[in-house]
PDB file of N, CA and C in Angstrom:
ATOM      1  N   UNK A   1      -7.616 -23.728  79.105  1.00 68.00           N
ATOM      2  CA  UNK A   1      -8.152 -25.040  79.396  1.00 68.00           C
ATOM      3  C   UNK A   1      -7.830 -25.422  80.822  1.00 68.00           C
ATOM      4  N   UNK A   2      -8.811 -25.857  81.511  1.00 88.00           N
ATOM      5  CA  UNK A   2      -8.599 -26.261  82.900  1.00 88.00           C
ATOM      6  C   UNK A   2      -8.637 -27.779  83.053  1.00 88.00           C
ATOM      7  N   UNK A   3      -8.645 -28.490  81.931  1.00 94.00           N
ATOM      8  CA  UNK A   3      -8.668 -29.947  82.009  1.00 94.00           C
ATOM      9  C   UNK A   3      -7.449 -30.538  81.336  1.00 94.00           C
ATOM     10  N   UNK A   4      -7.025 -31.691  81.862  1.00 96.00           N
ATOM     11  CA  UNK A   4      -5.887 -32.413  81.308  1.00 96.00           C
ATOM     12  C   UNK A   4      -6.317 -33.832  80.969  1.00 96.00           C
ATOM     13  N   UNK A   5      -5.788 -34.324  79.880  1.00 97.00           N
ATOM     14  CA  UNK A   5      -5.931 -35.729  79.523  1.00 97.00           C
ATOM     15  C   UNK A   5      -4.556 -36.344  79.680  1.00 97.00           C
ATOM     16  N   UNK A   6      -4.428 -37.270  80.614  1.00 97.00           N
ATOM     17  CA  UNK A   6      -3.150 -37.907  80.891  1.00 97.00           C
ATOM     18  C   UNK A   6      -3.218 -39.336  80.363  1.00 97.00           C
ATOM     19  N   UNK A   7      -2.270 -39.661  79.493  1.00 97.00           N
ATOM     20  CA  UNK A   7      -2.225 -40.986  78.875  1.00 97.00           C
ATOM     21  C   UNK A   7      -0.901 -41.638  79.250  1.00 97.00           C
ATOM     22  N   UNK A   8      -0.971 -42.855  79.779  1.00 96.00           N
ATOM     23  CA  UNK A   8       0.258 -43.580  80.137  1.00 96.00           C
ATOM     24  C   UNK A   8       0.502 -44.677  79.110  1.00 96.00           C
ATOM     25  N   UNK A   9       1.553 -44.504  78.323  1.00 93.00           N
ATOM     26  CA  UNK A   9       1.906 -45.494  77.309  1.00 93.00           C
ATOM     27  C   UNK A   9       2.848 -46.526  77.903  1.00 93.00           C
ATOM     28  N   UNK A  10       2.747 -47.739  77.404  1.00 90.00           N
ATOM     29  CA  UNK A  10       3.629 -48.814  77.838  1.00 90.00           C
ATOM     30  C   UNK A  10       4.662 -49.099  76.758  1.00 90.00           C
ATOM     31  N   UNK A  11       5.582 -49.974  77.050  1.00 88.00           N
ATOM     32  CA  UNK A  11       6.675 -50.275  76.131  1.00 88.00           C
ATOM     33  C   UNK A  11       6.228 -50.965  74.851  1.00 88.00           C
ATOM     34  N   UNK A  12       5.158 -51.706  74.915  1.00 87.00           N
ATOM     35  CA  UNK A  12       4.706 -52.479  73.765  1.00 87.00           C
ATOM     36  C   UNK A  12       3.326 -52.008  73.313  1.00 87.00           C
ATOM     37  N   UNK A  13       3.127 -51.937  72.013  1.00 85.00           N
ATOM     38  CA  UNK A  13       1.864 -51.443  71.451  1.00 85.00           C
ATOM     39  C   UNK A  13       0.679 -52.330  71.818  1.00 85.00           C
ATOM     40  N   UNK A  14       0.930 -53.574  72.174  1.00 89.00           N
ATOM     41  CA  UNK A  14      -0.159 -54.491  72.525  1.00 89.00           C
ATOM     42  C   UNK A  14      -0.560 -54.413  73.997  1.00 89.00           C
ATOM     43  N   UNK A  15       0.177 -53.665  74.806  1.00 92.00           N
ATOM     44  CA  UNK A  15      -0.140 -53.534  76.234  1.00 92.00           C
ATOM     45  C   UNK A  15      -1.331 -52.604  76.451  1.00 92.00           C
ATOM     46  N   UNK A  16      -1.996 -52.772  77.594  1.00 94.00           N
ATOM     47  CA  UNK A  16      -3.091 -51.872  77.969  1.00 94.00           C
ATOM     48  C   UNK A  16      -2.568 -50.445  78.096  1.00 94.00           C
ATOM     49  N   UNK A  17      -3.437 -49.484  77.789  1.00 96.00           N
ATOM     50  CA  UNK A  17      -3.093 -48.069  77.916  1.00 96.00           C
ATOM     51  C   UNK A  17      -4.108 -47.417  78.852  1.00 96.00           C
ATOM     52  N   UNK A  18      -3.627 -46.936  79.988  1.00 97.00           N
ATOM     53  CA  UNK A  18      -4.505 -46.290  80.967  1.00 97.00           C
ATOM     54  C   UNK A  18      -4.524 -44.786  80.711  1.00 97.00           C
ATOM     55  N   UNK A  19      -5.669 -44.173  80.951  1.00 97.00           N
ATOM     56  CA  UNK A  19      -5.813 -42.740  80.740  1.00 97.00           C
ATOM     57  C   UNK A  19      -6.744 -42.172  81.806  1.00 97.00           C
ATOM     58  N   UNK A  20      -6.627 -40.868  82.012  1.00 97.00           N
ATOM     59  CA  UNK A  20      -7.577 -40.180  82.888  1.00 97.00           C
ATOM     60  C   UNK A  20      -7.733 -38.742  82.439  1.00 97.00           C
ATOM     61  N   UNK A  21      -8.883 -38.200  82.742  1.00 96.00           N
ATOM     62  CA  UNK A  21      -9.175 -36.786  82.475  1.00 96.00           C
ATOM     63  C   UNK A  21      -9.296 -36.095  83.830  1.00 96.00           C
ATOM     64  N   UNK A  22      -8.540 -35.011  83.990  1.00 96.00           N
ATOM     65  CA  UNK A  22      -8.426 -34.349  85.285  1.00 96.00           C
ATOM     66  C   UNK A  22      -8.818 -32.889  85.155  1.00 96.00           C
ATOM     67  N   UNK A  23      -9.637 -32.399  86.090  1.00 95.00           N
ATOM     68  CA  UNK A  23     -10.038 -30.997  86.117  1.00 95.00           C
ATOM     69  C   UNK A  23      -9.138 -30.278  87.110  1.00 95.00           C
ATOM     70  N   UNK A  24      -8.333 -29.327  86.606  1.00 92.00           N
ATOM     71  CA  UNK A  24      -7.393 -28.611  87.459  1.00 92.00           C
ATOM     72  C   UNK A  24      -8.092 -27.700  88.465  1.00 92.00           C
ATOM     73  N   UNK A  25      -9.169 -27.055  88.057  1.00 93.00           N
ATOM     74  CA  UNK A  25      -9.868 -26.137  88.964  1.00 93.00           C
ATOM     75  C   UNK A  25     -10.508 -26.873  90.126  1.00 93.00           C
ATOM     76  N   UNK A  26     -11.219 -27.935  89.839  1.00 92.00           N
ATOM     77  CA  UNK A  26     -11.885 -28.706  90.885  1.00 92.00           C
ATOM     78  C   UNK A  26     -10.940 -29.699  91.554  1.00 92.00           C
ATOM     79  N   UNK A  27      -9.769 -29.901  90.972  1.00 94.00           N
ATOM     80  CA  UNK A  27      -8.775 -30.854  91.459  1.00 94.00           C
ATOM     81  C   UNK A  27      -9.387 -32.233  91.676  1.00 94.00           C
ATOM     82  N   UNK A  28     -10.019 -32.724  90.593  1.00 96.00           N
ATOM     83  CA  UNK A  28     -10.611 -34.054  90.684  1.00 96.00           C
ATOM     84  C   UNK A  28     -10.541 -34.763  89.332  1.00 96.00           C
ATOM     85  N   UNK A  29     -10.574 -36.068  89.393  1.00 96.00           N
ATOM     86  CA  UNK A  29     -10.600 -36.886  88.191  1.00 96.00           C
ATOM     87  C   UNK A  29     -12.034 -36.923  87.676  1.00 96.00           C
ATOM     88  N   UNK A  30     -12.197 -36.553  86.423  1.00 94.00           N
ATOM     89  CA  UNK A  30     -13.524 -36.522  85.806  1.00 94.00           C
ATOM     90  C   UNK A  30     -13.875 -37.879  85.215  1.00 94.00           C
ATOM     91  N   UNK A  31     -12.906 -38.485  84.556  1.00 95.00           N
ATOM     92  CA  UNK A  31     -13.131 -39.772  83.910  1.00 95.00           C
ATOM     93  C   UNK A  31     -11.806 -40.505  83.803  1.00 95.00           C
ATOM     94  N   UNK A  32     -11.873 -41.801  83.679  1.00 96.00           N
ATOM     95  CA  UNK A  32     -10.667 -42.596  83.470  1.00 96.00           C
ATOM     96  C   UNK A  32     -11.057 -43.871  82.748  1.00 96.00           C
ATOM     97  N   UNK A  33     -10.055 -44.529  82.219  1.00 96.00           N
ATOM     98  CA  UNK A  33     -10.354 -45.764  81.516  1.00 96.00           C
ATOM     99  C   UNK A  33      -9.097 -46.483  81.098  1.00 96.00           C
ATOM    100  N   UNK A  34      -9.305 -47.554  80.365  1.00 97.00           N
ATOM    101  CA  UNK A  34      -8.209 -48.384  79.898  1.00 97.00           C
ATOM    102  C   UNK A  34      -8.515 -48.827  78.477  1.00 97.00           C
ATOM    103  N   UNK A  35      -7.565 -48.632  77.592  1.00 96.00           N
ATOM    104  CA  UNK A  35      -7.676 -49.109  76.223  1.00 96.00           C
ATOM    105  C   UNK A  35      -6.935 -50.436  76.117  1.00 96.00           C
ATOM    106  N   UNK A  36      -7.372 -51.294  75.241  1.00 96.00           N
ATOM    107  CA  UNK A  36      -6.756 -52.613  75.103  1.00 96.00           C
ATOM    108  C   UNK A  36      -5.353 -52.568  74.507  1.00 96.00           C
ATOM    109  N   UNK A  37      -5.115 -51.615  73.605  1.00 94.00           N
ATOM    110  CA  UNK A  37      -3.798 -51.499  72.974  1.00 94.00           C
ATOM    111  C   UNK A  37      -3.702 -50.155  72.251  1.00 94.00           C
ATOM    112  N   UNK A  38      -2.559 -49.895  71.635  1.00 92.00           N
ATOM    113  CA  UNK A  38      -2.304 -48.608  70.991  1.00 92.00           C
ATOM    114  C   UNK A  38      -3.220 -48.341  69.802  1.00 92.00           C
ATOM    115  N   UNK A  39      -3.741 -49.382  69.180  1.00 93.00           N
ATOM    116  CA  UNK A  39      -4.619 -49.169  68.021  1.00 93.00           C
ATOM    117  C   UNK A  39      -5.940 -48.518  68.422  1.00 93.00           C
ATOM    118  N   UNK A  40      -6.252 -48.488  69.705  1.00 95.00           N
ATOM    119  CA  UNK A  40      -7.496 -47.873  70.182  1.00 95.00           C
ATOM    120  C   UNK A  40      -7.317 -46.424  70.642  1.00 95.00           C
ATOM    121  N   UNK A  41      -6.126 -45.868  70.496  1.00 95.00           N
ATOM    122  CA  UNK A  41      -5.869 -44.494  70.946  1.00 95.00           C
ATOM    123  C   UNK A  41      -6.768 -43.468  70.269  1.00 95.00           C
ATOM    124  N   UNK A  42      -7.233 -43.764  69.074  1.00 94.00           N
ATOM    125  CA  UNK A  42      -8.111 -42.811  68.377  1.00 94.00           C
ATOM    126  C   UNK A  42      -9.425 -42.594  69.119  1.00 94.00           C
ATOM    127  N   UNK A  43      -9.754 -43.454  70.065  1.00 96.00           N
ATOM    128  CA  UNK A  43     -10.961 -43.276  70.875  1.00 96.00           C
ATOM    129  C   UNK A  43     -10.850 -42.063  71.807  1.00 96.00           C
ATOM    130  N   UNK A  44      -9.645 -41.581  72.019  1.00 96.00           N
ATOM    131  CA  UNK A  44      -9.423 -40.434  72.907  1.00 96.00           C
ATOM    132  C   UNK A  44      -9.375 -39.109  72.148  1.00 96.00           C
ATOM    133  N   UNK A  45      -9.598 -39.136  70.857  1.00 95.00           N
ATOM    134  CA  UNK A  45      -9.486 -37.935  70.024  1.00 95.00           C
ATOM    135  C   UNK A  45     -10.398 -36.818  70.509  1.00 95.00           C
ATOM    136  N   UNK A  46     -11.649 -37.113  70.745  1.00 93.00           N
ATOM    137  CA  UNK A  46     -12.596 -36.076  71.176  1.00 93.00           C
ATOM    138  C   UNK A  46     -12.215 -35.497  72.530  1.00 93.00           C
ATOM    139  N   UNK A  47     -11.759 -36.336  73.448  1.00 93.00           N
ATOM    140  CA  UNK A  47     -11.323 -35.844  74.759  1.00 93.00           C
ATOM    141  C   UNK A  47     -10.106 -34.930  74.622  1.00 93.00           C
ATOM    142  N   UNK A  48      -9.224 -35.255  73.694  1.00 94.00           N
ATOM    143  CA  UNK A  48      -7.998 -34.491  73.516  1.00 94.00           C
ATOM    144  C   UNK A  48      -8.250 -33.109  72.922  1.00 94.00           C
ATOM    145  N   UNK A  49      -9.358 -32.931  72.227  1.00 93.00           N
ATOM    146  CA  UNK A  49      -9.649 -31.638  71.594  1.00 93.00           C
ATOM    147  C   UNK A  49      -9.907 -30.530  72.595  1.00 93.00           C
ATOM    148  N   UNK A  50     -10.373 -30.876  73.786  1.00 91.00           N
ATOM    149  CA  UNK A  50     -10.747 -29.854  74.765  1.00 91.00           C
ATOM    150  C   UNK A  50      -9.898 -29.904  76.031  1.00 91.00           C
ATOM    151  N   UNK A  51      -8.736 -30.549  75.953  1.00 95.00           N
ATOM    152  CA  UNK A  51      -7.896 -30.669  77.137  1.00 95.00           C
ATOM    153  C   UNK A  51      -6.428 -30.564  76.746  1.00 95.00           C
ATOM    154  N   UNK A  52      -5.611 -30.227  77.723  1.00 96.00           N
ATOM    155  CA  UNK A  52      -4.161 -30.292  77.543  1.00 96.00           C
ATOM    156  C   UNK A  52      -3.794 -31.771  77.651  1.00 96.00           C
ATOM    157  N   UNK A  53      -3.038 -32.269  76.685  1.00 96.00           N
ATOM    158  CA  UNK A  53      -2.692 -33.689  76.663  1.00 96.00           C
ATOM    159  C   UNK A  53      -1.282 -33.879  77.213  1.00 96.00           C
ATOM    160  N   UNK A  54      -1.166 -34.774  78.173  1.00 96.00           N
ATOM    161  CA  UNK A  54       0.130 -35.146  78.727  1.00 96.00           C
ATOM    162  C   UNK A  54       0.296 -36.646  78.521  1.00 96.00           C
ATOM    163  N   UNK A  55       1.437 -37.034  77.983  1.00 94.00           N
ATOM    164  CA  UNK A  55       1.711 -38.436  77.720  1.00 94.00           C
ATOM    165  C   UNK A  55       2.872 -38.869  78.616  1.00 94.00           C
ATOM    166  N   UNK A  56       2.658 -39.929  79.358  1.00 95.00           N
ATOM    167  CA  UNK A  56       3.693 -40.470  80.232  1.00 95.00           C
ATOM    168  C   UNK A  56       4.275 -41.716  79.584  1.00 95.00           C
ATOM    169  N   UNK A  57       5.585 -41.792  79.511  1.00 92.00           N
ATOM    170  CA  UNK A  57       6.260 -42.961  78.963  1.00 92.00           C
ATOM    171  C   UNK A  57       7.352 -43.399  79.929  1.00 92.00           C
ATOM    172  N   UNK A  58       7.692 -44.653  79.873  1.00 90.00           N
ATOM    173  CA  UNK A  58       8.726 -45.205  80.740  1.00 90.00           C
ATOM    174  C   UNK A  58      10.090 -44.660  80.333  1.00 90.00           C
ATOM    175  N   UNK A  59      10.905 -44.352  81.298  1.00 89.00           N
ATOM    176  CA  UNK A  59      12.239 -43.837  81.023  1.00 89.00           C
ATOM    177  C   UNK A  59      13.108 -44.819  80.250  1.00 89.00           C
ATOM    178  N   UNK A  60      12.840 -46.111  80.380  1.00 88.00           N
ATOM    179  CA  UNK A  60      13.648 -47.094  79.648  1.00 88.00           C
ATOM    180  C   UNK A  60      13.325 -47.093  78.157  1.00 88.00           C
ATOM    181  N   UNK A  61      12.247 -46.419  77.759  1.00 87.00           N
ATOM    182  CA  UNK A  61      11.876 -46.340  76.354  1.00 87.00           C
ATOM    183  C   UNK A  61      12.343 -45.050  75.687  1.00 87.00           C
ATOM    184  N   UNK A  62      13.137 -44.258  76.414  1.00 89.00           N
ATOM    185  CA  UNK A  62      13.601 -42.961  75.903  1.00 89.00           C
ATOM    186  C   UNK A  62      15.125 -42.956  75.854  1.00 89.00           C
ATOM    187  N   UNK A  63      15.658 -42.389  74.793  1.00 89.00           N
ATOM    188  CA  UNK A  63      17.105 -42.214  74.664  1.00 89.00           C
ATOM    189  C   UNK A  63      17.382 -40.725  74.473  1.00 89.00           C
ATOM    190  N   UNK A  64      18.578 -40.305  74.884  1.00 91.00           N
ATOM    191  CA  UNK A  64      18.973 -38.909  74.714  1.00 91.00           C
ATOM    192  C   UNK A  64      20.249 -38.858  73.877  1.00 91.00           C
ATOM    193  N   UNK A  65      20.271 -37.974  72.905  1.00 91.00           N
ATOM    194  CA  UNK A  65      21.426 -37.768  72.049  1.00 91.00           C
ATOM    195  C   UNK A  65      21.674 -36.274  71.911  1.00 91.00           C
ATOM    196  N   UNK A  66      22.916 -35.922  71.602  1.00 90.00           N
ATOM    197  CA  UNK A  66      23.233 -34.552  71.227  1.00 90.00           C
ATOM    198  C   UNK A  66      23.836 -34.592  69.838  1.00 90.00           C
ATOM    199  N   UNK A  67      23.354 -33.700  68.995  1.00 88.00           N
ATOM    200  CA  UNK A  67      23.790 -33.623  67.610  1.00 88.00           C
ATOM    201  C   UNK A  67      24.357 -32.229  67.382  1.00 88.00           C
ATOM    202  N   UNK A  68      25.490 -32.158  66.689  1.00 86.00           N
ATOM    203  CA  UNK A  68      26.078 -30.870  66.338  1.00 86.00           C
ATOM    204  C   UNK A  68      25.453 -30.400  65.034  1.00 86.00           C
ATOM    205  N   UNK A  69      24.855 -29.223  65.076  1.00 82.00           N
ATOM    206  CA  UNK A  69      24.192 -28.661  63.896  1.00 82.00           C
ATOM    207  C   UNK A  69      25.024 -27.520  63.317  1.00 82.00           C
ATOM    208  N   UNK A  70      25.026 -27.390  62.008  1.00 79.00           N
ATOM    209  CA  UNK A  70      25.721 -26.245  61.400  1.00 79.00           C
ATOM    210  C   UNK A  70      24.972 -24.950  61.706  1.00 79.00           C
ATOM    211  N   UNK A  71      25.676 -23.848  61.753  1.00 76.00           N
ATOM    212  CA  UNK A  71      25.028 -22.569  62.041  1.00 76.00           C
ATOM    213  C   UNK A  71      24.162 -22.117  60.871  1.00 76.00           C
ATOM    214  N   UNK A  72      24.587 -22.423  59.660  1.00 76.00           N
ATOM    215  CA  UNK A  72      23.799 -22.078  58.468  1.00 76.00           C
ATOM    216  C   UNK A  72      22.776 -23.183  58.209  1.00 76.00           C
ATOM    217  N   UNK A  73      21.652 -22.804  57.649  1.00 76.00           N
ATOM    218  CA  UNK A  73      20.597 -23.764  57.296  1.00 76.00           C
ATOM    219  C   UNK A  73      20.126 -24.607  58.475  1.00 76.00           C
ATOM    220  N   UNK A  74      19.950 -23.973  59.602  1.00 73.00           N
ATOM    221  CA  UNK A  74      19.548 -24.676  60.827  1.00 73.00           C
ATOM    222  C   UNK A  74      18.199 -25.376  60.657  1.00 73.00           C
ATOM    223  N   UNK A  75      17.284 -24.752  59.961  1.00 77.00           N
ATOM    224  CA  UNK A  75      15.954 -25.337  59.767  1.00 77.00           C
ATOM    225  C   UNK A  75      16.048 -26.640  58.970  1.00 77.00           C
ATOM    226  N   UNK A  76      16.854 -26.654  57.928  1.00 81.00           N
ATOM    227  CA  UNK A  76      17.045 -27.879  57.147  1.00 81.00           C
ATOM    228  C   UNK A  76      17.752 -28.942  57.971  1.00 81.00           C
ATOM    229  N   UNK A  77      18.659 -28.517  58.829  1.00 80.00           N
ATOM    230  CA  UNK A  77      19.385 -29.469  59.670  1.00 80.00           C
ATOM    231  C   UNK A  77      18.438 -30.184  60.628  1.00 80.00           C
ATOM    232  N   UNK A  78      17.419 -29.489  61.125  1.00 81.00           N
ATOM    233  CA  UNK A  78      16.438 -30.121  62.010  1.00 81.00           C
ATOM    234  C   UNK A  78      15.742 -31.283  61.306  1.00 81.00           C
ATOM    235  N   UNK A  79      15.421 -31.088  60.045  1.00 85.00           N
ATOM    236  CA  UNK A  79      14.775 -32.154  59.286  1.00 85.00           C
ATOM    237  C   UNK A  79      15.691 -33.360  59.110  1.00 85.00           C
ATOM    238  N   UNK A  80      16.993 -33.135  59.127  1.00 87.00           N
ATOM    239  CA  UNK A  80      17.958 -34.210  58.905  1.00 87.00           C
ATOM    240  C   UNK A  80      18.352 -34.948  60.182  1.00 87.00           C
ATOM    241  N   UNK A  81      17.992 -34.449  61.352  1.00 88.00           N
ATOM    242  CA  UNK A  81      18.427 -35.053  62.615  1.00 88.00           C
ATOM    243  C   UNK A  81      18.085 -36.537  62.712  1.00 88.00           C
ATOM    244  N   UNK A  82      16.864 -36.971  62.407  1.00 90.00           N
ATOM    245  CA  UNK A  82      16.598 -38.417  62.502  1.00 90.00           C
ATOM    246  C   UNK A  82      17.556 -39.251  61.637  1.00 90.00           C
ATOM    247  N   UNK A  83      17.906 -38.761  60.474  1.00 90.00           N
ATOM    248  CA  UNK A  83      18.816 -39.490  59.593  1.00 90.00           C
ATOM    249  C   UNK A  83      20.249 -39.448  60.121  1.00 90.00           C
ATOM    250  N   UNK A  84      20.601 -38.377  60.836  1.00 88.00           N
ATOM    251  CA  UNK A  84      21.924 -38.275  61.438  1.00 88.00           C
ATOM    252  C   UNK A  84      22.098 -39.309  62.552  1.00 88.00           C
ATOM    253  N   UNK A  85      20.985 -39.683  63.201  1.00 90.00           N
ATOM    254  CA  UNK A  85      21.030 -40.633  64.315  1.00 90.00           C
ATOM    255  C   UNK A  85      20.718 -42.067  63.895  1.00 90.00           C
ATOM    256  N   UNK A  86      20.421 -42.273  62.639  1.00 88.00           N
ATOM    257  CA  UNK A  86      19.945 -43.569  62.157  1.00 88.00           C
ATOM    258  C   UNK A  86      20.860 -44.737  62.537  1.00 88.00           C
ATOM    259  N   UNK A  87      22.169 -44.555  62.450  1.00 88.00           N
ATOM    260  CA  UNK A  87      23.104 -45.634  62.766  1.00 88.00           C
ATOM    261  C   UNK A  87      23.157 -45.965  64.255  1.00 88.00           C
ATOM    262  N   UNK A  88      22.753 -45.022  65.105  1.00 87.00           N
ATOM    263  CA  UNK A  88      22.809 -45.237  66.550  1.00 87.00           C
ATOM    264  C   UNK A  88      21.508 -45.812  67.114  1.00 87.00           C
ATOM    265  N   UNK A  89      20.481 -45.866  66.305  1.00 88.00           N
ATOM    266  CA  UNK A  89      19.183 -46.322  66.775  1.00 88.00           C
ATOM    267  C   UNK A  89      18.915 -47.758  66.326  1.00 88.00           C
ATOM    268  N   UNK A  90      18.257 -48.518  67.182  1.00 82.00           N
ATOM    269  CA  UNK A  90      17.999 -49.926  66.878  1.00 82.00           C
ATOM    270  C   UNK A  90      16.683 -50.133  66.154  1.00 82.00           C
ATOM    271  N   UNK A  91      15.980 -49.071  65.830  1.00 85.00           N
ATOM    272  CA  UNK A  91      14.678 -49.189  65.180  1.00 85.00           C
ATOM    273  C   UNK A  91      14.641 -48.314  63.932  1.00 85.00           C
ATOM    274  N   UNK A  92      13.669 -48.581  63.093  1.00 88.00           N
ATOM    275  CA  UNK A  92      13.459 -47.781  61.894  1.00 88.00           C
ATOM    276  C   UNK A  92      13.040 -46.372  62.310  1.00 88.00           C
ATOM    277  N   UNK A  93      13.695 -45.348  61.773  1.00 88.00           N
ATOM    278  CA  UNK A  93      13.411 -43.973  62.202  1.00 88.00           C
ATOM    279  C   UNK A  93      11.983 -43.552  61.880  1.00 88.00           C
ATOM    280  N   UNK A  94      11.341 -44.212  60.922  1.00 88.00           N
ATOM    281  CA  UNK A  94       9.950 -43.883  60.594  1.00 88.00           C
ATOM    282  C   UNK A  94       8.986 -44.322  61.682  1.00 88.00           C
ATOM    283  N   UNK A  95       9.427 -45.193  62.587  1.00 86.00           N
ATOM    284  CA  UNK A  95       8.564 -45.667  63.667  1.00 86.00           C
ATOM    285  C   UNK A  95       8.828 -44.947  64.984  1.00 86.00           C
ATOM    286  N   UNK A  96       9.762 -43.996  64.986  1.00 89.00           N
ATOM    287  CA  UNK A  96      10.149 -43.299  66.211  1.00 89.00           C
ATOM    288  C   UNK A  96       9.616 -41.873  66.231  1.00 89.00           C
ATOM    289  N   UNK A  97       9.515 -41.320  67.448  1.00 88.00           N
ATOM    290  CA  UNK A  97       9.101 -39.931  67.639  1.00 88.00           C
ATOM    291  C   UNK A  97      10.298 -39.175  68.210  1.00 88.00           C
ATOM    292  N   UNK A  98      10.641 -38.034  67.626  1.00 89.00           N
ATOM    293  CA  UNK A  98      11.780 -37.252  68.062  1.00 89.00           C
ATOM    294  C   UNK A  98      11.298 -35.956  68.714  1.00 89.00           C
ATOM    295  N   UNK A  99      11.895 -35.633  69.874  1.00 88.00           N
ATOM    296  CA  UNK A  99      11.584 -34.400  70.588  1.00 88.00           C
ATOM    297  C   UNK A  99      12.893 -33.654  70.781  1.00 88.00           C
ATOM    298  N   UNK A 100      12.876 -32.350  70.523  1.00 87.00           N
ATOM    299  CA  UNK A 100      14.091 -31.546  70.584  1.00 87.00           C
ATOM    300  C   UNK A 100      14.060 -30.633  71.800  1.00 87.00           C
ATOM    301  N   UNK A 101      15.164 -30.640  72.553  1.00 87.00           N
ATOM    302  CA  UNK A 101      15.277 -29.727  73.689  1.00 87.00           C
ATOM    303  C   UNK A 101      15.865 -28.408  73.188  1.00 87.00           C
ATOM    304  N   UNK A 102      15.992 -27.457  74.088  1.00 79.00           N
ATOM    305  CA  UNK A 102      16.602 -26.177  73.713  1.00 79.00           C
ATOM    306  C   UNK A 102      18.053 -26.429  73.307  1.00 79.00           C
ATOM    307  N   UNK A 103      18.484 -25.769  72.238  1.00 71.00           N
ATOM    308  CA  UNK A 103      19.856 -26.020  71.778  1.00 71.00           C
ATOM    309  C   UNK A 103      20.856 -25.209  72.584  1.00 71.00           C
ATOM    310  N   UNK A 104      22.044 -25.797  72.750  1.00 72.00           N
ATOM    311  CA  UNK A 104      23.153 -25.144  73.442  1.00 72.00           C
ATOM    312  C   UNK A 104      24.240 -24.901  72.412  1.00 72.00           C
ATOM    313  N   UNK A 105      24.538 -23.674  72.139  1.00 74.00           N
ATOM    314  CA  UNK A 105      25.488 -23.271  71.090  1.00 74.00           C
ATOM    315  C   UNK A 105      25.176 -24.037  69.809  1.00 74.00           C
ATOM    316  N   UNK A 106      26.073 -24.881  69.332  1.00 77.00           N
ATOM    317  CA  UNK A 106      25.790 -25.617  68.096  1.00 77.00           C
ATOM    318  C   UNK A 106      25.266 -27.025  68.371  1.00 77.00           C
ATOM    319  N   UNK A 107      25.099 -27.402  69.634  1.00 84.00           N
ATOM    320  CA  UNK A 107      24.600 -28.735  69.969  1.00 84.00           C
ATOM    321  C   UNK A 107      23.095 -28.715  70.185  1.00 84.00           C
ATOM    322  N   UNK A 108      22.437 -29.730  69.667  1.00 87.00           N
ATOM    323  CA  UNK A 108      20.993 -29.865  69.796  1.00 87.00           C
ATOM    324  C   UNK A 108      20.682 -31.163  70.533  1.00 87.00           C
ATOM    325  N   UNK A 109      19.954 -31.061  71.637  1.00 89.00           N
ATOM    326  CA  UNK A 109      19.531 -32.252  72.368  1.00 89.00           C
ATOM    327  C   UNK A 109      18.334 -32.885  71.699  1.00 89.00           C
ATOM    328  N   UNK A 110      18.354 -34.215  71.607  1.00 90.00           N
ATOM    329  CA  UNK A 110      17.272 -34.960  70.962  1.00 90.00           C
ATOM    330  C   UNK A 110      16.872 -36.115  71.860  1.00 90.00           C
ATOM    331  N   UNK A 111      15.562 -36.236  72.111  1.00 90.00           N
ATOM    332  CA  UNK A 111      15.021 -37.376  72.857  1.00 90.00           C
ATOM    333  C   UNK A 111      14.288 -38.264  71.890  1.00 90.00           C
TER     334      UNK A 111
END
């Protein structure tokens, strides 16, 4: 794929969401626009099917944690990570998105 869909999310779901479609080969913006809020993100579904999607978020909306995982049953431990962090998070874990970095020994980085 030589095209990218770049979406910039804001801190609040009711804020405008700006997006653009970029052609890497031609090095030009093909299309751009603004959605009224997060509930309109489904309008970008067709564009996302044929492009690499990059999502930009504000650094103040991201937290980093390290969790110690057991060596046995590592796959099951991954499923439990959100629940392991539940007491440290100010929001319901069902409303959050978790991203895992490469693990270092028994520690797992979580964004």
